[in-house]
Tab-separated table of C-alpha atoms in Angstrom:
chain	number	residue	atom	x	y	z
A	1	MET	CA	24.147	62.108	86.440
A	2	ARG	CA	26.052	61.631	89.852
A	3	ALA	CA	26.835	65.531	89.738
A	4	ILE	CA	23.386	66.383	89.157
A	5	ASN	CA	21.904	64.095	92.130
A	6	ASP	CA	24.775	65.099	94.341
A	7	ARG	CA	23.830	68.996	93.593
A	8	ALA	CA	20.026	67.982	93.895
A	9	ALA	CA	20.529	66.501	97.839
A	10	LEU	CA	22.556	69.421	98.729
A	11	GLU	CA	20.140	71.710	97.478
A	12	ALA	CA	17.378	69.908	99.429
A	13	LEU	CA	19.477	70.227	102.795
A	14	LEU	CA	20.347	73.922	102.124
A	15	THR	CA	16.416	74.676	101.654
A	16	ARG	CA	14.736	71.792	104.047
A	17	GLY	CA	17.261	71.481	106.576
A	18	PRO	CA	18.195	68.103	108.474
A	19	LEU	CA	17.194	65.214	106.643
A	20	THR	CA	17.107	61.278	106.437
A	21	ARG	CA	18.214	59.137	104.068
A	22	PRO	CA	15.024	57.914	102.867
A	23	GLN	CA	13.515	61.588	102.629
A	24	ILE	CA	16.708	62.450	100.703
A	25	ALA	CA	16.102	59.590	98.309
A	26	GLU	CA	12.603	60.520	97.975
A	27	LEU	CA	13.435	64.185	97.174
A	28	VAL	CA	16.471	63.176	94.705
A	29	GLY	CA	14.476	60.520	93.028
A	30	VAL	CA	17.015	57.763	93.691
A	31	SER	CA	16.893	54.573	95.256
A	32	LYS	CA	17.789	54.146	99.080
A	33	PRO	CA	21.304	52.213	98.429
A	34	THR	CA	22.251	55.095	95.778
A	35	ALA	CA	21.167	57.786	98.417
A	36	SER	CA	23.668	55.864	100.844
A	37	GLN	CA	26.474	56.200	98.441
A	38	MET	CA	25.797	59.718	97.592
A	39	LEU	CA	25.449	60.727	100.824
A	40	ALA	CA	28.927	58.743	101.795
A	41	ARG	CA	30.356	60.613	99.093
A	42	LEU	CA	29.219	64.064	100.017
A	43	GLU	CA	30.543	63.321	103.733
A	44	GLU	CA	34.138	62.296	102.368
A	45	ALA	CA	34.067	65.731	100.237
A	46	GLY	CA	33.294	67.418	103.655
A	47	LEU	CA	29.684	68.835	102.088
A	48	VAL	CA	27.521	66.711	104.289
A	49	ALA	CA	27.729	66.035	107.886
A	50	ARG	CA	25.883	63.798	110.402
A	51	ASP	CA	23.222	65.613	112.793
A	52	GLY	CA	21.880	63.049	115.148
A	53	LEU	CA	19.170	60.723	115.113
A	54	ARG	CA	15.080	61.400	114.336
A	55	GLU	CA	13.194	59.711	116.916
A	56	GLY	CA	9.181	59.494	117.850
A	57	LEU	CA	8.349	58.587	114.171
A	58	PRO	CA	6.778	55.140	113.282
A	59	GLY	CA	9.338	52.475	112.250
A	60	ARG	CA	13.324	52.325	112.633
A	61	THR	CA	14.975	55.629	114.119
A	62	ALA	CA	17.020	57.262	111.112
A	63	GLY	CA	19.912	59.055	110.942
A	64	LEU	CA	20.022	62.717	110.208
A	65	TYR	CA	22.330	64.409	107.691
A	66	ARG	CA	22.604	68.235	107.483
A	67	LEU	CA	24.836	70.483	104.745
A	68	ASN	CA	27.933	71.409	106.266
A	69	ALA	CA	27.910	75.151	106.401
A	70	ALA	CA	31.559	75.497	107.326
A	71	ALA	CA	32.450	74.164	103.862
A	72	ALA	CA	32.729	77.266	102.337
A	73	HIS	CA	32.585	80.921	103.622
A	74	VAL	CA	31.567	84.214	101.547
A	75	VAL	CA	32.254	88.037	102.035
A	76	GLY	CA	30.244	90.608	101.070
A	77	ALA	CA	31.033	94.385	101.460
A	78	ASP	CA	29.164	97.604	101.317
A	79	VAL	CA	31.293	100.918	100.431
A	80	THR	CA	29.959	104.405	100.831
A	81	PRO	CA	32.114	107.839	100.908
A	82	ALA	CA	32.281	107.200	104.438
A	83	ARG	CA	33.356	103.425	105.134
A	84	ILE	CA	33.630	100.011	104.416
A	85	ARG	CA	31.002	97.467	106.233
A	86	VAL	CA	31.967	93.716	105.508
A	87	SER	CA	29.726	90.815	106.496
A	88	VAL	CA	31.221	87.011	106.514
A	89	ALA	CA	28.278	84.398	105.960
A	90	ASP	CA	28.772	80.485	106.032
A	91	LEU	CA	27.578	78.364	102.972
A	92	ALA	CA	23.901	78.298	104.503
A	93	GLY	CA	23.872	82.113	104.383
A	94	THR	CA	24.418	82.501	108.160
A	95	VAL	CA	26.170	85.776	108.793
A	96	VAL	CA	28.967	84.658	111.184
A	97	GLY	CA	31.437	87.904	111.381
A	98	GLU	CA	31.224	91.380	110.693
A	99	HIS	CA	33.556	94.415	110.781
A	100	THR	CA	33.551	98.437	109.712
A	101	LEU	CA	36.283	100.581	108.518
A	102	PRO	CA	36.548	104.004	107.105
A	103	THR	CA	36.738	103.985	103.229
A	104	PRO	CA	40.088	104.144	101.916
A	105	GLY	CA	42.352	106.749	100.430
A	106	ARG	CA	43.043	107.871	97.110
A	107	SER	CA	45.464	105.150	95.839
A	108	ALA	CA	44.872	101.683	94.528
A	109	HIS	CA	47.163	100.469	97.173
A	110	ASP	CA	44.896	102.165	99.698
A	111	VAL	CA	42.250	100.458	98.559
A	112	VAL	CA	43.547	97.102	98.602
A	113	GLY	CA	45.162	97.332	101.919
A	114	ARG	CA	41.863	99.034	103.447
A	115	VAL	CA	39.538	96.373	101.985
A	116	GLY	CA	41.687	93.818	103.123
A	117	ALA	CA	41.787	95.176	106.663
A	118	ALA	CA	38.325	95.273	106.882
A	119	LEU	CA	38.258	91.603	105.231
A	120	ASP	CA	40.436	90.575	108.060
A	121	GLY	CA	38.447	92.152	110.929
A	122	ALA	CA	35.248	90.597	109.776
A	123	ALA	CA	36.960	87.055	109.147
A	124	ALA	CA	38.591	87.252	112.840
A	125	ALA	CA	35.029	88.213	114.006
A	126	ALA	CA	34.106	84.939	112.697
A	127	GLY	CA	37.034	82.838	114.153
A	128	LEU	CA	38.783	82.232	110.487
A	129	ASP	CA	41.669	83.858	108.222
A	130	ARG	CA	41.418	85.029	104.946
A	131	ALA	CA	42.562	81.851	103.586
A	132	ARG	CA	39.202	80.342	104.555
A	133	LEU	CA	37.162	82.921	102.426
A	134	ASP	CA	35.967	81.767	99.388
A	135	ARG	CA	34.478	84.866	97.381
A	136	LEU	CA	34.062	88.601	98.159
A	137	VAL	CA	31.439	90.566	96.382
A	138	VAL	CA	31.675	94.186	96.721
A	139	GLY	CA	28.734	97.120	96.326
A	140	ILE	CA	29.755	100.343	95.759
A	141	GLN	CA	27.699	103.541	94.782
A	142	GLY	CA	28.942	103.464	90.928
A	143	ALA	CA	29.186	101.099	88.386
A	144	VAL	CA	32.337	99.130	86.700
A	145	ASP	CA	32.444	99.485	82.912
A	146	PRO	CA	32.899	96.061	81.609
A	147	ARG	CA	34.869	97.804	78.707
A	148	THR	CA	37.434	98.856	80.639
A	149	GLY	CA	37.264	97.506	84.372
A	150	LYS	CA	37.378	100.974	85.625
A	151	LEU	CA	34.630	102.380	88.033
A	152	GLY	CA	32.442	104.840	87.033
A	153	TYR	CA	29.407	107.315	88.401
A	154	ALA	CA	31.838	107.129	91.826
A	155	ALA	CA	33.912	110.762	91.480
A	156	HIS	CA	32.257	111.016	95.423
A	157	ILE	CA	34.483	107.836	96.365
A	158	PRO	CA	38.182	108.583	95.857
A	159	GLY	CA	40.912	105.904	95.607
A	160	TRP	CA	38.410	103.482	93.657
A	161	HIS	CA	38.828	104.545	90.174
A	162	VAL	CA	41.875	102.573	88.914
A	163	PRO	CA	42.282	100.209	86.027
A	164	ASP	CA	40.499	96.629	85.910
A	165	LEU	CA	39.226	97.133	89.482
A	166	GLU	CA	37.967	93.466	89.965
A	167	ARG	CA	41.615	92.358	88.970
A	168	THR	CA	43.440	94.578	91.303
A	169	LEU	CA	41.324	93.398	94.006
A	170	THR	CA	41.443	89.775	93.071
A	171	GLY	CA	45.356	90.055	92.871
A	172	GLY	CA	45.819	91.996	96.224
A	173	LEU	CA	43.547	90.287	98.338
A	174	GLY	CA	43.724	86.600	97.205
A	175	LEU	CA	40.448	85.610	96.577
A	176	PRO	CA	37.830	86.107	93.867
A	177	VAL	CA	36.422	89.741	93.854
A	178	ALA	CA	33.434	91.052	91.921
A	179	VAL	CA	32.459	94.906	92.010
A	180	GLU	CA	28.708	95.412	91.847
A	181	ASN	CA	26.089	98.501	91.982
A	182	ASP	CA	24.997	98.826	95.238
A	183	VAL	CA	21.216	99.357	93.718
A	184	ASN	CA	21.590	96.350	91.898
A	185	LEU	CA	22.668	94.231	94.711
A	186	SER	CA	19.401	95.833	96.927
A	187	ALA	CA	17.562	94.294	93.985
A	188	LEU	CA	18.957	90.940	94.341
A	189	ALA	CA	17.955	90.967	97.918
A	190	GLU	CA	14.765	92.085	96.753
A	191	SER	CA	14.380	88.965	94.508
A	192	ALA	CA	15.841	86.911	97.396
A	193	ASP	CA	13.961	87.375	100.202
A	194	GLY	CA	11.391	90.470	99.631
A	195	ARG	CA	8.683	92.132	97.646
A	196	ALA	CA	10.230	90.595	94.331
A	197	ALA	CA	10.227	87.039	94.959
A	198	GLY	CA	9.277	85.327	91.961
A	199	VAL	CA	9.077	88.610	89.990
A	200	ALA	CA	11.275	88.024	86.879
A	201	ASP	CA	10.885	92.162	85.501
A	202	PHE	CA	10.561	94.835	88.078
A	203	VAL	CA	12.347	98.008	88.963
A	204	LEU	CA	13.633	99.056	92.075
A	205	LEU	CA	13.960	103.016	93.356
A	206	TRP	CA	16.477	103.769	95.665
A	207	ILE	CA	16.485	107.385	96.894
A	208	ALA	CA	18.780	108.448	99.672
A	209	ASP	CA	21.419	111.360	99.281
A	210	GLY	CA	21.234	110.463	95.945
A	211	VAL	CA	18.857	108.696	93.164
A	212	GLY	CA	19.447	105.108	91.595
A	213	MET	CA	17.781	102.362	90.104
A	214	ALA	CA	18.039	98.807	89.165
A	215	VAL	CA	16.303	97.333	85.961
A	216	VAL	CA	15.623	93.659	86.444
A	217	LEU	CA	14.567	91.804	83.219
A	218	ASN	CA	14.137	88.017	83.233
A	219	GLY	CA	15.347	87.864	86.750
A	220	VAL	CA	18.798	89.454	85.769
A	221	PRO	CA	19.919	92.938	86.643
A	222	HIS	CA	20.237	94.807	83.324
A	223	ARG	CA	23.429	96.604	83.393
A	224	GLY	CA	24.197	98.365	80.026
A	225	ALA	CA	26.736	98.553	77.737
A	226	THR	CA	29.091	100.646	80.311
A	227	GLY	CA	27.705	99.354	83.323
A	228	GLY	CA	25.443	102.569	83.756
A	229	ALA	CA	21.829	101.229	83.609
A	230	GLY	CA	19.651	102.440	86.001
A	231	GLU	CA	21.613	105.809	86.827
A	232	ILE	CA	18.629	107.548	86.369
A	233	GLY	CA	19.337	110.658	88.841
A	234	TYR	CA	21.376	112.207	85.549
A	235	MET	CA	18.216	111.579	83.659
A	236	PRO	CA	16.403	115.247	82.317
A	237	ALA	CA	13.534	115.810	84.656
A	238	VAL	CA	9.990	117.304	84.070
A	239	GLY	CA	10.171	120.730	86.084
A	240	ALA	CA	13.949	120.629	86.366
A	241	PRO	CA	16.540	122.839	84.379
A	242	LEU	CA	18.169	120.867	81.416
A	243	MET	CA	21.613	120.396	82.382
A	244	ARG	CA	24.408	119.658	79.894
A	245	GLY	CA	27.949	118.197	80.580
A	246	ILE	CA	27.028	116.489	83.290
A	247	ARG	CA	30.046	114.891	85.239
A	248	ARG	CA	29.829	115.643	89.252
A	249	THR	CA	27.708	113.161	91.571
A	250	HIS	CA	24.037	113.777	92.360
A	251	THR	CA	23.910	116.222	89.564
A	252	GLY	CA	20.879	115.903	86.960
A	253	GLY	CA	17.401	116.582	86.609
A	254	VAL	CA	16.090	113.979	88.482
A	255	HIS	CA	18.502	114.281	91.369
A	256	SER	CA	17.466	118.092	91.433
A	257	ARG	CA	13.990	117.213	91.565
A	258	VAL	CA	13.865	113.761	94.220
A	259	GLY	CA	17.499	113.524	95.539
A	260	GLY	CA	18.187	113.850	99.122
A	261	ALA	CA	18.633	117.728	99.148
A	262	ALA	CA	15.814	118.149	96.712
A	263	VAL	CA	13.600	116.181	99.122
A	264	LEU	CA	14.850	118.200	102.103
A	265	ARG	CA	14.638	121.428	100.455
A	266	LEU	CA	10.981	120.849	99.833
A	267	MET	CA	10.196	119.582	103.282
A	268	ARG	CA	11.721	122.868	104.716
A	269	GLU	CA	9.776	124.851	102.477
A	270	HIS	CA	6.545	123.464	103.820
A	271	GLY	CA	7.394	123.971	107.689
A	272	PHE	CA	9.207	120.346	108.409
A	273	ARG	CA	12.882	120.598	109.361
A	274	GLY	CA	15.649	118.323	109.807
A	275	ARG	CA	19.374	118.126	109.074
A	276	ALA	CA	18.584	115.112	106.875
A	277	ALA	CA	15.817	114.469	104.141
A	278	ALA	CA	14.480	111.203	106.110
A	279	THR	CA	14.095	113.108	108.865
A	280	ALA	CA	12.281	116.136	107.836
A	281	LEU	CA	10.029	113.542	105.705
A	282	ALA	CA	9.570	111.671	108.534
A	283	ARG	CA	8.051	114.579	110.473
A	284	ALA	CA	6.112	115.438	107.371
A	285	VAL	CA	4.261	111.934	107.580
A	286	ALA	CA	3.686	112.339	111.264
A	287	ALA	CA	2.231	115.600	111.135
A	288	LEU	CA	-0.390	113.964	108.677
A	289	ASP	CA	-2.649	112.971	111.527
A	290	GLY	CA	-1.820	116.274	113.583
A	291	PRO	CA	-4.592	117.995	115.465
A	292	PRO	CA	-7.409	119.556	113.216
A	293	GLY	CA	-7.009	123.698	113.067
A	294	THR	CA	-2.914	123.628	113.266
A	295	GLY	CA	-2.492	123.502	109.711
A	296	HIS	CA	0.192	121.007	109.984
A	297	GLY	CA	-1.732	118.357	108.375
A	298	GLU	CA	-2.625	120.322	105.457
A	299	ARG	CA	1.044	121.357	104.872
A	300	ALA	CA	1.956	117.643	105.107
A	301	GLU	CA	-0.236	116.455	102.618
A	302	ALA	CA	0.888	119.321	100.325
A	303	ALA	CA	4.538	118.259	100.967
A	304	LEU	CA	3.771	114.348	100.257
A	305	ALA	CA	1.537	115.332	96.941
A	306	GLU	CA	4.320	117.310	95.502
A	307	LEU	CA	7.016	114.746	96.144
A	308	ALA	CA	4.551	111.916	95.370
A	309	THR	CA	4.071	113.827	91.893
A	310	ARG	CA	8.130	114.060	91.155
A	311	ILE	CA	8.690	110.524	91.862
A	312	GLY	CA	5.631	109.377	90.039
A	313	ALA	CA	6.500	111.369	87.148
A	314	THR	CA	10.047	109.936	87.280
A	315	LEU	CA	8.614	106.387	87.434
A	316	ALA	CA	6.305	106.927	84.728
A	317	THR	CA	9.124	107.838	82.300
A	318	VAL	CA	10.815	104.685	83.528
A	319	VAL	CA	7.464	102.224	83.087
A	320	ALA	CA	6.536	103.322	79.729
A	321	VAL	CA	10.309	101.655	78.262
A	322	VAL	CA	10.675	98.877	80.362
A	323	ASP	CA	6.903	98.373	81.132
A	324	PRO	CA	7.661	96.418	84.597
A	325	ALA	CA	5.423	94.027	86.737
A	326	LEU	CA	6.363	95.656	89.558
A	327	VAL	CA	7.862	98.803	91.177
A	328	VAL	CA	9.909	98.581	94.775
A	329	LEU	CA	10.847	101.664	96.689
A	330	THR	CA	13.744	101.778	99.017
A	331	GLY	CA	16.311	103.619	100.553
A	332	GLU	CA	16.510	106.091	103.560
A	333	VAL	CA	13.910	108.744	101.856
A	334	LEU	CA	11.768	106.361	100.663
A	335	ARG	CA	11.754	104.192	103.760
A	336	ALA	CA	10.764	107.527	105.861
A	337	GLY	CA	8.046	108.299	103.670
A	338	GLY	CA	6.630	104.709	104.441
A	339	GLU	CA	2.960	103.938	103.472
A	340	ALA	CA	1.880	107.383	103.172
A	341	LEU	CA	4.164	108.516	100.530
A	342	ARG	CA	4.096	104.779	98.525
A	343	SER	CA	0.238	105.301	98.052
A	344	ARG	CA	0.392	108.744	96.968
A	345	VAL	CA	3.243	107.488	94.571
A	346	GLU	CA	1.389	104.637	93.105
A	347	HIS	CA	-1.721	106.687	92.811
A	348	HIS	CA	0.442	109.634	90.715
A	349	LEU	CA	2.092	107.009	88.612
A	350	HIS	CA	-0.854	105.218	87.404
A	351	ASP	CA	-2.538	108.732	86.732
A	352	LEU	CA	0.610	109.265	84.529
A	353	SER	CA	1.212	105.620	82.712
A	354	ILE	CA	-0.696	103.373	80.913
A	355	PRO	CA	1.081	100.127	82.385
A	356	ARG	CA	-0.071	100.485	85.830
A	357	PRO	CA	2.331	98.117	88.229
A	358	PRO	CA	1.864	97.845	91.551
A	359	VAL	CA	4.288	100.250	93.835
A	360	ARG	CA	5.461	98.201	97.092
A	361	LEU	CA	7.753	99.223	99.665
A	362	SER	CA	11.083	96.886	100.422
A	363	ALA	CA	10.423	94.248	102.559
A	364	VAL	CA	14.247	93.666	103.064
A	365	GLY	CA	15.490	94.398	106.492
A	366	GLY	CA	18.831	95.740	107.793
A	367	ASN	CA	21.546	96.563	105.260
A	368	PRO	CA	19.880	95.267	101.825
A	369	VAL	CA	23.403	96.050	99.931
A	370	LEU	CA	25.355	93.564	102.327
A	371	ALA	CA	22.239	91.031	101.705
A	372	GLY	CA	22.479	91.293	98.148
A	373	ALA	CA	26.367	91.051	97.927
A	374	LEU	CA	26.302	87.743	100.267
A	375	GLN	CA	23.237	86.337	97.763
A	376	GLN	CA	25.627	87.081	95.164
A	377	ALA	CA	28.398	85.604	96.670
A	378	LEU	CA	26.698	82.371	97.690
A	379	ARG	CA	25.240	81.715	94.651
A	380	GLU	CA	28.072	81.797	92.667
A	381	THR	CA	30.328	79.816	95.695
A	382	ARG	CA	27.271	76.907	95.828
A	383	VAL	CA	27.666	76.305	92.118
A	384	ALA	CA	31.737	75.875	92.629
A	385	VAL	CA	31.187	73.751	95.888
A	386	PHE	CA	28.120	71.683	95.052
A	387	SER	CA	30.367	70.499	92.114
A	388	ARG	CA	33.361	69.255	94.091
A	389	THR	CA	32.602	65.601	93.957
A	390	ALA	CA	32.013	65.605	90.195
A	391	PRO	CA	34.312	63.307	88.324
């Protein structure tokens, strides 16, 4: 019971900010003397600190207590073929340090060394050393097979395909490490602070250079037997040639219809150019309200209608199997399409499927992979830290 009360008090301080002893007693449901004992115990454990006085209210001046955010620090990493971006956050979730390095080379030694260098850079930016870091969660464009510990679906990121990747990183870096699919982490961020807050069953579609999906069931990302649940880019698609023996990254029916290269090609066919798919799509969206008589608006409408049809057909296949309560759109391409693309995708999806879940654009700003990695690391670390006073 003492451990339960301690955790409840820490959760209250985490979510509500500094509180007085009577407020904590009321929120936890204990007497004021018990609250005093509890706060003394938490202060001795380094989890709670005094935070001045609350004045200006009727009655006696009351002392304030706050969560000691420096009691633990977690790390999130976002790994792409080009770079490793690392953020350090304190126990309250405030980012206190960041660092970016190029992605490592082809050997396991390179992976551990390069991740360690990025880790140390972010720690130094936070005024810490590696010994002060409690946990690392790595988001990567692939999936770890729970049977072998090897990373799959990531041939485009050399050096990470070593046996028991998580154990290799944990042993080499000296702190617990979890490796998670980047789109699953984006879904976790969406659950915490985005469109999917409070939604138990939803899917998140990510389109950038490639295509990925997170399937969240009962509040938990569904990973599948080999970790590859949601790798829909490799799924056959209506209007695409049937591909067999798929091994290479960014191949497969759905990739060939709505992946970054396919979107860029479609936009160029309608006269909207750019070096990247997101740029060309953004130009098409901007042309929707162009001057009449120029033909720009008609070409933009045709381009978006075709893309929305392709995405809607992809989602209809998923919706028929999963029946989610919500579909969230994210990734560089879908963000570039904005509300104009979202509304058209929703229309085509509802026209193609019996379940009609709402389709929403992601509300998570910044880097959603890093945000999700920090969320996962914080959730696991708080469980451990908030249990420090348990007998």
